Short mmCIF file of C-alpha atoms in Angstrom, two decimals:
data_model
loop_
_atom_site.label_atom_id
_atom_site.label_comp_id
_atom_site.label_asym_id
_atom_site.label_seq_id
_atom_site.Cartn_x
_atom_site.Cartn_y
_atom_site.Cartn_z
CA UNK A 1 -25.19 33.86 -13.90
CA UNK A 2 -24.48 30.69 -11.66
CA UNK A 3 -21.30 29.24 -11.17
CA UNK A 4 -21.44 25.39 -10.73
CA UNK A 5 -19.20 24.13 -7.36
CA UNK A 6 -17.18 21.26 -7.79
CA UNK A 7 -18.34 18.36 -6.06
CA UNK A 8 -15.19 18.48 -3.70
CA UNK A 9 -15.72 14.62 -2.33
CA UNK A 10 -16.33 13.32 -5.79
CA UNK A 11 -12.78 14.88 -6.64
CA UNK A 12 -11.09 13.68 -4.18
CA UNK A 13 -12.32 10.02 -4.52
CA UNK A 14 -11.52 9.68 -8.15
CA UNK A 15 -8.08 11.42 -7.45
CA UNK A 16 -7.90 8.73 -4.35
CA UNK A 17 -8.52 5.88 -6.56
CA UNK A 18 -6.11 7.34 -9.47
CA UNK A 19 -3.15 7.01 -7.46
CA UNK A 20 -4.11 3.70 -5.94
CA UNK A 21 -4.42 2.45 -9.03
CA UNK A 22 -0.71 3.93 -10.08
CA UNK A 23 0.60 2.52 -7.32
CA UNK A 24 -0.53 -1.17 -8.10
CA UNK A 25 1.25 -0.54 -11.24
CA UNK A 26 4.26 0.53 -10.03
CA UNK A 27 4.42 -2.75 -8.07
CA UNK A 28 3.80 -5.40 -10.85
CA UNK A 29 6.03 -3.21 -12.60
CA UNK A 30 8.20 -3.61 -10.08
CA UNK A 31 8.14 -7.63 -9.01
CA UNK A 32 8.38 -8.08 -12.79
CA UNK A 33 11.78 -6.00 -12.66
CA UNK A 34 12.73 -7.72 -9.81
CA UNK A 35 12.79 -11.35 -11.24
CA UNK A 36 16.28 -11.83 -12.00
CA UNK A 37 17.48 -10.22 -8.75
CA UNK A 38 14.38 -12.97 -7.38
CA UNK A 39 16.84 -15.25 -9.23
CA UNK A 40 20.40 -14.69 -7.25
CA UNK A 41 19.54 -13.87 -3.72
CA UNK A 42 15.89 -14.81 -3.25
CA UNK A 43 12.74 -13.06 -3.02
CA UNK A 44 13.50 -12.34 0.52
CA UNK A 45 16.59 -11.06 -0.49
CA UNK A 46 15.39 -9.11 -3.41
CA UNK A 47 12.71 -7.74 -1.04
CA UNK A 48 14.99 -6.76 2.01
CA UNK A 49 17.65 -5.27 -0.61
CA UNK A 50 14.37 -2.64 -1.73
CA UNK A 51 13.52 -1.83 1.52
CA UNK A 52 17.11 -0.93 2.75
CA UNK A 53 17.85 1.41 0.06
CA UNK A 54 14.35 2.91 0.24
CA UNK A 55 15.23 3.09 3.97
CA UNK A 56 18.03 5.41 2.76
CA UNK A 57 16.45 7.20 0.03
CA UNK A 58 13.03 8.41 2.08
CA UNK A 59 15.42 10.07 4.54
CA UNK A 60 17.86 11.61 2.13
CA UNK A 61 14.98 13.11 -0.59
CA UNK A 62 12.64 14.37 2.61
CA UNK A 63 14.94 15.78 5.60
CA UNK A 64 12.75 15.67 7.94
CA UNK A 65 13.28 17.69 10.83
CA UNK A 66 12.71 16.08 14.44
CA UNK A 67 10.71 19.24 15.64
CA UNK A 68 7.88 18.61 12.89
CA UNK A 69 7.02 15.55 14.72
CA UNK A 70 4.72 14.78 17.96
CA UNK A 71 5.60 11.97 20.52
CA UNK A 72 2.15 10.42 19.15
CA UNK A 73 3.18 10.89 15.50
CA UNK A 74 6.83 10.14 16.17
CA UNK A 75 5.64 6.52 17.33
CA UNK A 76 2.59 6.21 14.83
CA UNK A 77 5.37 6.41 12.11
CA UNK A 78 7.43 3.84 13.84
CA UNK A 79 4.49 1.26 13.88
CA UNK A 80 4.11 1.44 10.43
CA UNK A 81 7.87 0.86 9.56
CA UNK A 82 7.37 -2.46 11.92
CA UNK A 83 4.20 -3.81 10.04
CA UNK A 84 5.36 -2.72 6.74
CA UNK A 85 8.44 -4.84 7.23
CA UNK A 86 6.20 -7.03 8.62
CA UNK A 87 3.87 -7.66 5.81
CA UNK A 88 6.50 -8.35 3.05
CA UNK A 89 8.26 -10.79 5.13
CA UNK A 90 5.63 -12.63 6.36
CA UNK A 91 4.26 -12.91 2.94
CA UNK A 92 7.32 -14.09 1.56
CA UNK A 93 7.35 -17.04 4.41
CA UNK A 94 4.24 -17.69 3.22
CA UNK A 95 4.82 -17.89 -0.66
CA UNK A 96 7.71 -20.44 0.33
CA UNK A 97 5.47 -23.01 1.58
CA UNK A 98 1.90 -22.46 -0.22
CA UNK A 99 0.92 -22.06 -3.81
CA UNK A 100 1.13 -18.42 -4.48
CA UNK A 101 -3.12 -17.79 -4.87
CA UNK A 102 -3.67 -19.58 -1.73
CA UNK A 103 -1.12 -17.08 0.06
CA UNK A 104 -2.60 -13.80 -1.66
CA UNK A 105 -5.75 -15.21 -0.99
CA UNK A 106 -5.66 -15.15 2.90
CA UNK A 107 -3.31 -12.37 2.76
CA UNK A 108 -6.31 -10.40 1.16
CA UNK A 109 -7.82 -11.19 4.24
CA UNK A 110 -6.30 -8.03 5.95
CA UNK A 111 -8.18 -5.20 3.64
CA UNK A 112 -10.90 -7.30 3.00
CA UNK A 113 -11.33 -7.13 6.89
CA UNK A 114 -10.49 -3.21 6.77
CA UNK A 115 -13.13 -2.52 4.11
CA UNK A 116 -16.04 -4.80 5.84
CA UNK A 117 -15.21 -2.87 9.59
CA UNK A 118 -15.25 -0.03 8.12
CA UNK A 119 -17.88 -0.06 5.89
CA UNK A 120 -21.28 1.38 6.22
CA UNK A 121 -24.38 0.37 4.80
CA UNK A 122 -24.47 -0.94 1.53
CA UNK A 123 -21.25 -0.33 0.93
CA UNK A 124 -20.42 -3.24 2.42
CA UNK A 125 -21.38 -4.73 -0.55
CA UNK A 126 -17.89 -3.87 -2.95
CA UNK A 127 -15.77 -6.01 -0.08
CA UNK A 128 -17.71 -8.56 -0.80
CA UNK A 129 -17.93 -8.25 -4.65
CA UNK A 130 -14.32 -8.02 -4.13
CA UNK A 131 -13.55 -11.17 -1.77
CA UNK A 132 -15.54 -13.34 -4.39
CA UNK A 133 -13.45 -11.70 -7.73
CA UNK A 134 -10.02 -12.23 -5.40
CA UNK A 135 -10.59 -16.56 -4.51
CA UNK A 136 -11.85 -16.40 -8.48
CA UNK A 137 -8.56 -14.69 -9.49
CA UNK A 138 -5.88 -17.04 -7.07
CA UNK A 139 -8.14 -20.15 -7.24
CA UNK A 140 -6.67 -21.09 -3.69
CA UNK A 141 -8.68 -24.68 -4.08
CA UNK A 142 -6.03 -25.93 -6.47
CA UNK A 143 -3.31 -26.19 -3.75
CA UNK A 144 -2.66 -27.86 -0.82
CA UNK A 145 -2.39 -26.32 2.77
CA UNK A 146 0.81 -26.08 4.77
CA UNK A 147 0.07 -24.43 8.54
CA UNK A 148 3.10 -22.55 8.90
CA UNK A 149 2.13 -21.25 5.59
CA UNK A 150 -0.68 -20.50 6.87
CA UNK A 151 0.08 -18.64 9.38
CA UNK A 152 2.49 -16.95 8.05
CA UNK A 153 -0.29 -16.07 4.91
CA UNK A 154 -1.99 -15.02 8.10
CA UNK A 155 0.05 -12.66 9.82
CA UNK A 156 0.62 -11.08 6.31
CA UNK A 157 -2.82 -10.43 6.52
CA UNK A 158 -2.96 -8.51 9.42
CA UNK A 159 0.33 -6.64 9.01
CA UNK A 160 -1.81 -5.38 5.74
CA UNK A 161 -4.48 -4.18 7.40
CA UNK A 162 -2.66 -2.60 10.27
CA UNK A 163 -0.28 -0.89 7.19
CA UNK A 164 -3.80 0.89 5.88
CA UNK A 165 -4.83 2.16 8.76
CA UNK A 166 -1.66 3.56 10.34
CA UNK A 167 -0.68 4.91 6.74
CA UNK A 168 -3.61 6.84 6.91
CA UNK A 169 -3.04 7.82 10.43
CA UNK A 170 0.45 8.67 9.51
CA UNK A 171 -1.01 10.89 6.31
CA UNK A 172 -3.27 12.44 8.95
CA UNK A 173 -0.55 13.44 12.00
CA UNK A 174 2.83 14.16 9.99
CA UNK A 175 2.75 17.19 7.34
CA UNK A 176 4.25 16.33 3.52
CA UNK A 177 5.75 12.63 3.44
CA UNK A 178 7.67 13.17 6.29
CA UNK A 179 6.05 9.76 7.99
CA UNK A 180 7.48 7.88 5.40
CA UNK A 181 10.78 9.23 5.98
CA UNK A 182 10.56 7.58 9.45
CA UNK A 183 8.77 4.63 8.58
CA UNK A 184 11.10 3.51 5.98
CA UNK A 185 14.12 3.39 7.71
CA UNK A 186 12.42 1.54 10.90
CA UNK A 187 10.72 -1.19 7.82
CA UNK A 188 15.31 -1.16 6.80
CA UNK A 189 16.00 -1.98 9.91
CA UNK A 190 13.41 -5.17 10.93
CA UNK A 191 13.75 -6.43 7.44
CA UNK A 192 17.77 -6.35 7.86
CA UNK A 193 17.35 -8.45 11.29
CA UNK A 194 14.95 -11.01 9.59
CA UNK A 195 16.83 -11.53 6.90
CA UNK A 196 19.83 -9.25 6.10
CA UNK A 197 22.52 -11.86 7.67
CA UNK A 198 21.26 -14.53 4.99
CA UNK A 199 21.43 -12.31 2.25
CA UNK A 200 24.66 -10.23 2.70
CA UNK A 201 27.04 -12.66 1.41
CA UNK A 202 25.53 -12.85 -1.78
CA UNK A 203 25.48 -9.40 -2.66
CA UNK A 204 27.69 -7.94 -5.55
CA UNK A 205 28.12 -3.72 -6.16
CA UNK A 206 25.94 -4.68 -9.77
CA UNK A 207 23.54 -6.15 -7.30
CA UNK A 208 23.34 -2.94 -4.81
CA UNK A 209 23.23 -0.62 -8.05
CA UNK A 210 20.25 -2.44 -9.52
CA UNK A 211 18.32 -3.20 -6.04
CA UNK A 212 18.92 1.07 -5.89
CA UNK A 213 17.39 1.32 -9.06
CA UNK A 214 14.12 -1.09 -8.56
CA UNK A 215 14.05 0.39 -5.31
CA UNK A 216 12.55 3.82 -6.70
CA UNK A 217 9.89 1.52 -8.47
CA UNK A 218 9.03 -0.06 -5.73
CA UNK A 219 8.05 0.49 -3.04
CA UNK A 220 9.50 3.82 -2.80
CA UNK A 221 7.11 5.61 -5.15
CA UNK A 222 4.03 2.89 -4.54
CA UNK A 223 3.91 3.96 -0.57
CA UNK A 224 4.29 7.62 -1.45
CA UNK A 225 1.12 7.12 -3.92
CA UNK A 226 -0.59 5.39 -1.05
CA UNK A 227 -0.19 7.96 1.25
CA UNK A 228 -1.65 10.27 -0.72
CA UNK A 229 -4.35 8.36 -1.58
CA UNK A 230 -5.52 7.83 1.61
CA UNK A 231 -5.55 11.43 2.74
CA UNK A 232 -8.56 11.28 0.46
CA UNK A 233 -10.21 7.47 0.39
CA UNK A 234 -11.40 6.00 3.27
CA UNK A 235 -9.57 2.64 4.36
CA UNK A 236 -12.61 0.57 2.95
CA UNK A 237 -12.52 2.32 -0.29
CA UNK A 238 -9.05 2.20 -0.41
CA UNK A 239 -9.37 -1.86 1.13
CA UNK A 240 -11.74 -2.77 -1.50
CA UNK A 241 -9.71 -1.26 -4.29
CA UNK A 242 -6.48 -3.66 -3.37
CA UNK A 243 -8.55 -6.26 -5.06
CA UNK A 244 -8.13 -4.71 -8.35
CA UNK A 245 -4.28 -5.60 -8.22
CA UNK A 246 -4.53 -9.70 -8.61
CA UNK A 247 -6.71 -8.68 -11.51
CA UNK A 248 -4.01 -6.39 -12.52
CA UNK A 249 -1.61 -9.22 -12.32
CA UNK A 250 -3.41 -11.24 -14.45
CA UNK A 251 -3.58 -9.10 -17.15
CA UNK A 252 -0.01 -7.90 -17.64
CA UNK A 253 0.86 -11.88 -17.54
CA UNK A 254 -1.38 -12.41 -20.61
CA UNK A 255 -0.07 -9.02 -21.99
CA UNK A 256 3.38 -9.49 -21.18
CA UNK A 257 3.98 -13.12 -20.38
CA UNK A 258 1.39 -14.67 -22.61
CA UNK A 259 -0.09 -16.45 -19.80
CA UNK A 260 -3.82 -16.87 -20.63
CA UNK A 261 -6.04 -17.35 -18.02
CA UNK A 262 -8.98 -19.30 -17.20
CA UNK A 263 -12.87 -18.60 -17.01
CA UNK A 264 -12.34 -18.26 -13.05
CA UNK A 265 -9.98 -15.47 -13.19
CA UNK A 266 -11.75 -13.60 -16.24
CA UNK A 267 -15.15 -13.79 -14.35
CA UNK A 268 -12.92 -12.32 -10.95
CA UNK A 269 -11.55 -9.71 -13.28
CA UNK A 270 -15.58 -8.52 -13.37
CA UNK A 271 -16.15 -8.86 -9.54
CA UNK A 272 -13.27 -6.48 -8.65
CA UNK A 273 -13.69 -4.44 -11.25
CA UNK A 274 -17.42 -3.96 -10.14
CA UNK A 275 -16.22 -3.47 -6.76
CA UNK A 276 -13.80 -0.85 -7.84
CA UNK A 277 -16.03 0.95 -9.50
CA UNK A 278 -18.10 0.77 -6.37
CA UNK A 279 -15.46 1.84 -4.04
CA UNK A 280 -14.34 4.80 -6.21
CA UNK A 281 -17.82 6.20 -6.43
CA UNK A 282 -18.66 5.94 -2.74
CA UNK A 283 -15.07 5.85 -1.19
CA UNK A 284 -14.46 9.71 -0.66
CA UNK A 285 -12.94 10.95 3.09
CA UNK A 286 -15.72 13.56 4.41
CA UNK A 287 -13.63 14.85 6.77
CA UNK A 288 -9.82 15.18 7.42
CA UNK A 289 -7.31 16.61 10.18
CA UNK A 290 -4.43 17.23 7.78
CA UNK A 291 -5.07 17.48 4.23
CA UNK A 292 -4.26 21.75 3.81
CA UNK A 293 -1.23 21.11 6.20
CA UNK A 294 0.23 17.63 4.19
CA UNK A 295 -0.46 19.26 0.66
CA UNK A 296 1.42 22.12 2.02
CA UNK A 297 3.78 21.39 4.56
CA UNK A 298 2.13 23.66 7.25
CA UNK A 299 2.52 22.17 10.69
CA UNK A 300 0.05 21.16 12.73
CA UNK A 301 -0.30 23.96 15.54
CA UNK A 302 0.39 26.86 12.97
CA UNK A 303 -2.38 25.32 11.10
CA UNK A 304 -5.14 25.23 13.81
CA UNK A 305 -4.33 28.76 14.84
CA UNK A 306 -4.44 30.00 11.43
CA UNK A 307 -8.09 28.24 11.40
CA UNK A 308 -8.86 29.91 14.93
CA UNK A 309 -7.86 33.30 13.63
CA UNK A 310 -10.27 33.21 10.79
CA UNK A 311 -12.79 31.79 12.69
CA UNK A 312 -13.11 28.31 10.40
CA UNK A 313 -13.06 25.07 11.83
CA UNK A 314 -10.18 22.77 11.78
CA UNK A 315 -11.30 20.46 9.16
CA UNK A 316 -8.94 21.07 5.55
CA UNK A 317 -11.29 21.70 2.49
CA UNK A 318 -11.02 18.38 0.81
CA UNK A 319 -11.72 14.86 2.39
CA UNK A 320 -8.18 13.08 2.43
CA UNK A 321 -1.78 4.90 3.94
CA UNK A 322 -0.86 0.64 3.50
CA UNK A 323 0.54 -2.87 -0.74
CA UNK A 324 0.78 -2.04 -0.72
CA UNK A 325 1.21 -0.33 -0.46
CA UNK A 326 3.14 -3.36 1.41
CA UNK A 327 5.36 -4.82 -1.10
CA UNK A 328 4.19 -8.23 -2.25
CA UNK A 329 5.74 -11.00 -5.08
CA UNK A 330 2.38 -11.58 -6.60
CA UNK A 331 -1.36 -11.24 -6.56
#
């Protein structure tokens, strides 16, 4: 009798793409939590206040222990605490002085430019699906242009991309979710010098209880979910599949908000979709540094002597961040 294998890459893409896709809920779920803190100290504010206390939750929930980090890894972790600051603020800037699908528009610019570098072959082709069902879904054309908007919109774009890669680099060199425990604080801390003097004077002890609250919503769990997902997507997979979340916002507004949208976004709900689909399919990791030592905890050098002992090579079993997952107000 013949047992059947699982198709390990096939796994681990559709397990990829399940938590992406539950971390794009998590943050519409959590920007439409956020609106009435959005309401009394900003969406800089209400951003900043999330990333502080996640800056203090990561920490707490992890302990991670200095000795389970490299020099390499060590700074890899600070990087992405720097562009994931980056990337909300600057998109926030942006928001401010552009109609909101122009700014998500060349925001998506940054995994959009992940997923086409990165891509091979014809699997080019889902970034591409994907750029067309994103400009369908903001309709950029129906504001005007503002160049420090644009700019800002800009630099958004590239903190983005820079967040997927070193997310997954981070996934790949630090066991567990230790990186984020790192990361987080060092995205507190730039977020508190952009815009924590601005903000402080408004805050209440109801305020700092909610923000706590939302805080676990997002982006605390979204990042974690990212992470994860891209120990096992590669960053154009995982690039391509960002597109679904503009789509996603445009169905909980007619869901939840009643909004009903026009033929433009429908039709970019199919392009994305398509591309999704696309990306899932062909978006598995074939090879991976960490992914027996981050499921696990294992460190690094205990795992690769294990691996030398038994004669295997270093490579974990199963192909392996990030909106996120850099936190964003809208699609």
């Amino acid at each position: 009798m013949t047992t059947r294998t699982p198709n390990l890459p096939v796994t681990a893409a559709r397990a990829g793409t399940a938590l992406a896709l539950t971390s794009m809920v998590c943050v519409q779920l959590g920007l439409a939590a956020s609106v009435a803190m959005i309401d009394q100290v900003g969406a800089e504010g209400a951003a900043w206040l999330r990333l502080a206390w996640a800056g203090v939750l990561l920490p707490v929930l992890v302990r991670p222990r200095p000795s389970a980090f490299t020099r390499t890894g060590l700074l890899t972790c600070a990087a992405l605490g720097v562009v994931t600051a980056g990337v909300t603020m600057f998109f926030m800037a942006a928001a401010a002085r552009l109609p909101l699908g122009t700014a998500s528009a060349l925001e998506f610019l940054g995994p959009l430019g992940v997923a086409v570098a990165r891509g091979h072959g014809g699997r080019k082709l889902w970034p591409l699906l994907a750029a067309v069902g994103v400009l369908l879904l903001t309709e950029p054309w129906h504001g005007g242009t503002d160049p420090a908007g644009v700019a800002y919109a800009l630099a958004a774009a590239v903190c983005w991309a820079a967040y997927i890669l070193l997310t997954q680099r981070v996934g790949d060199e630090v066991a567990g979710l230790r990186g984020l425990a790192v990361s987080m604080p060092v995205a507190a801390l730039v977020s508190t010098a952009a815009v924590g003097p601005f903000v402080l004077g408004r805050l209440t002890w109801e305020l700092l209880l909610v923000g706590l609250g939302l805080a676990v919503l997002l982006p605390v769990v979204p990042f974690i979910l990212e992470l994860l997902a891209l120990r096992r997507l590669t960053t154009a997979a995982f690039g391509t599949l960002m597109s679904l979340e503009p789509a996603m916002a445009v169905v909980i507004g007619l869901v939840l908000l009643h909004q009903v949208p026009g033929w433009a976004p429908v039709v970019g709900i199919a392009f994305v979709v398509v591309a999704g689909i696309g990306a899932e399919r062909t978006g598995a990791r074939t090879e991976t540094r960490a992914e027996s030592r981050a499921e696990t905890g294992t460190e690094p050098r205990t795992q690769v002597r294990t691996a030398a002992s038994a004669g295997h090579g270093a490579g974990g079993p199963l192909p392996e961040p990030g909106r996120g997952h850099p936190e964003r107000i809208g699609p």
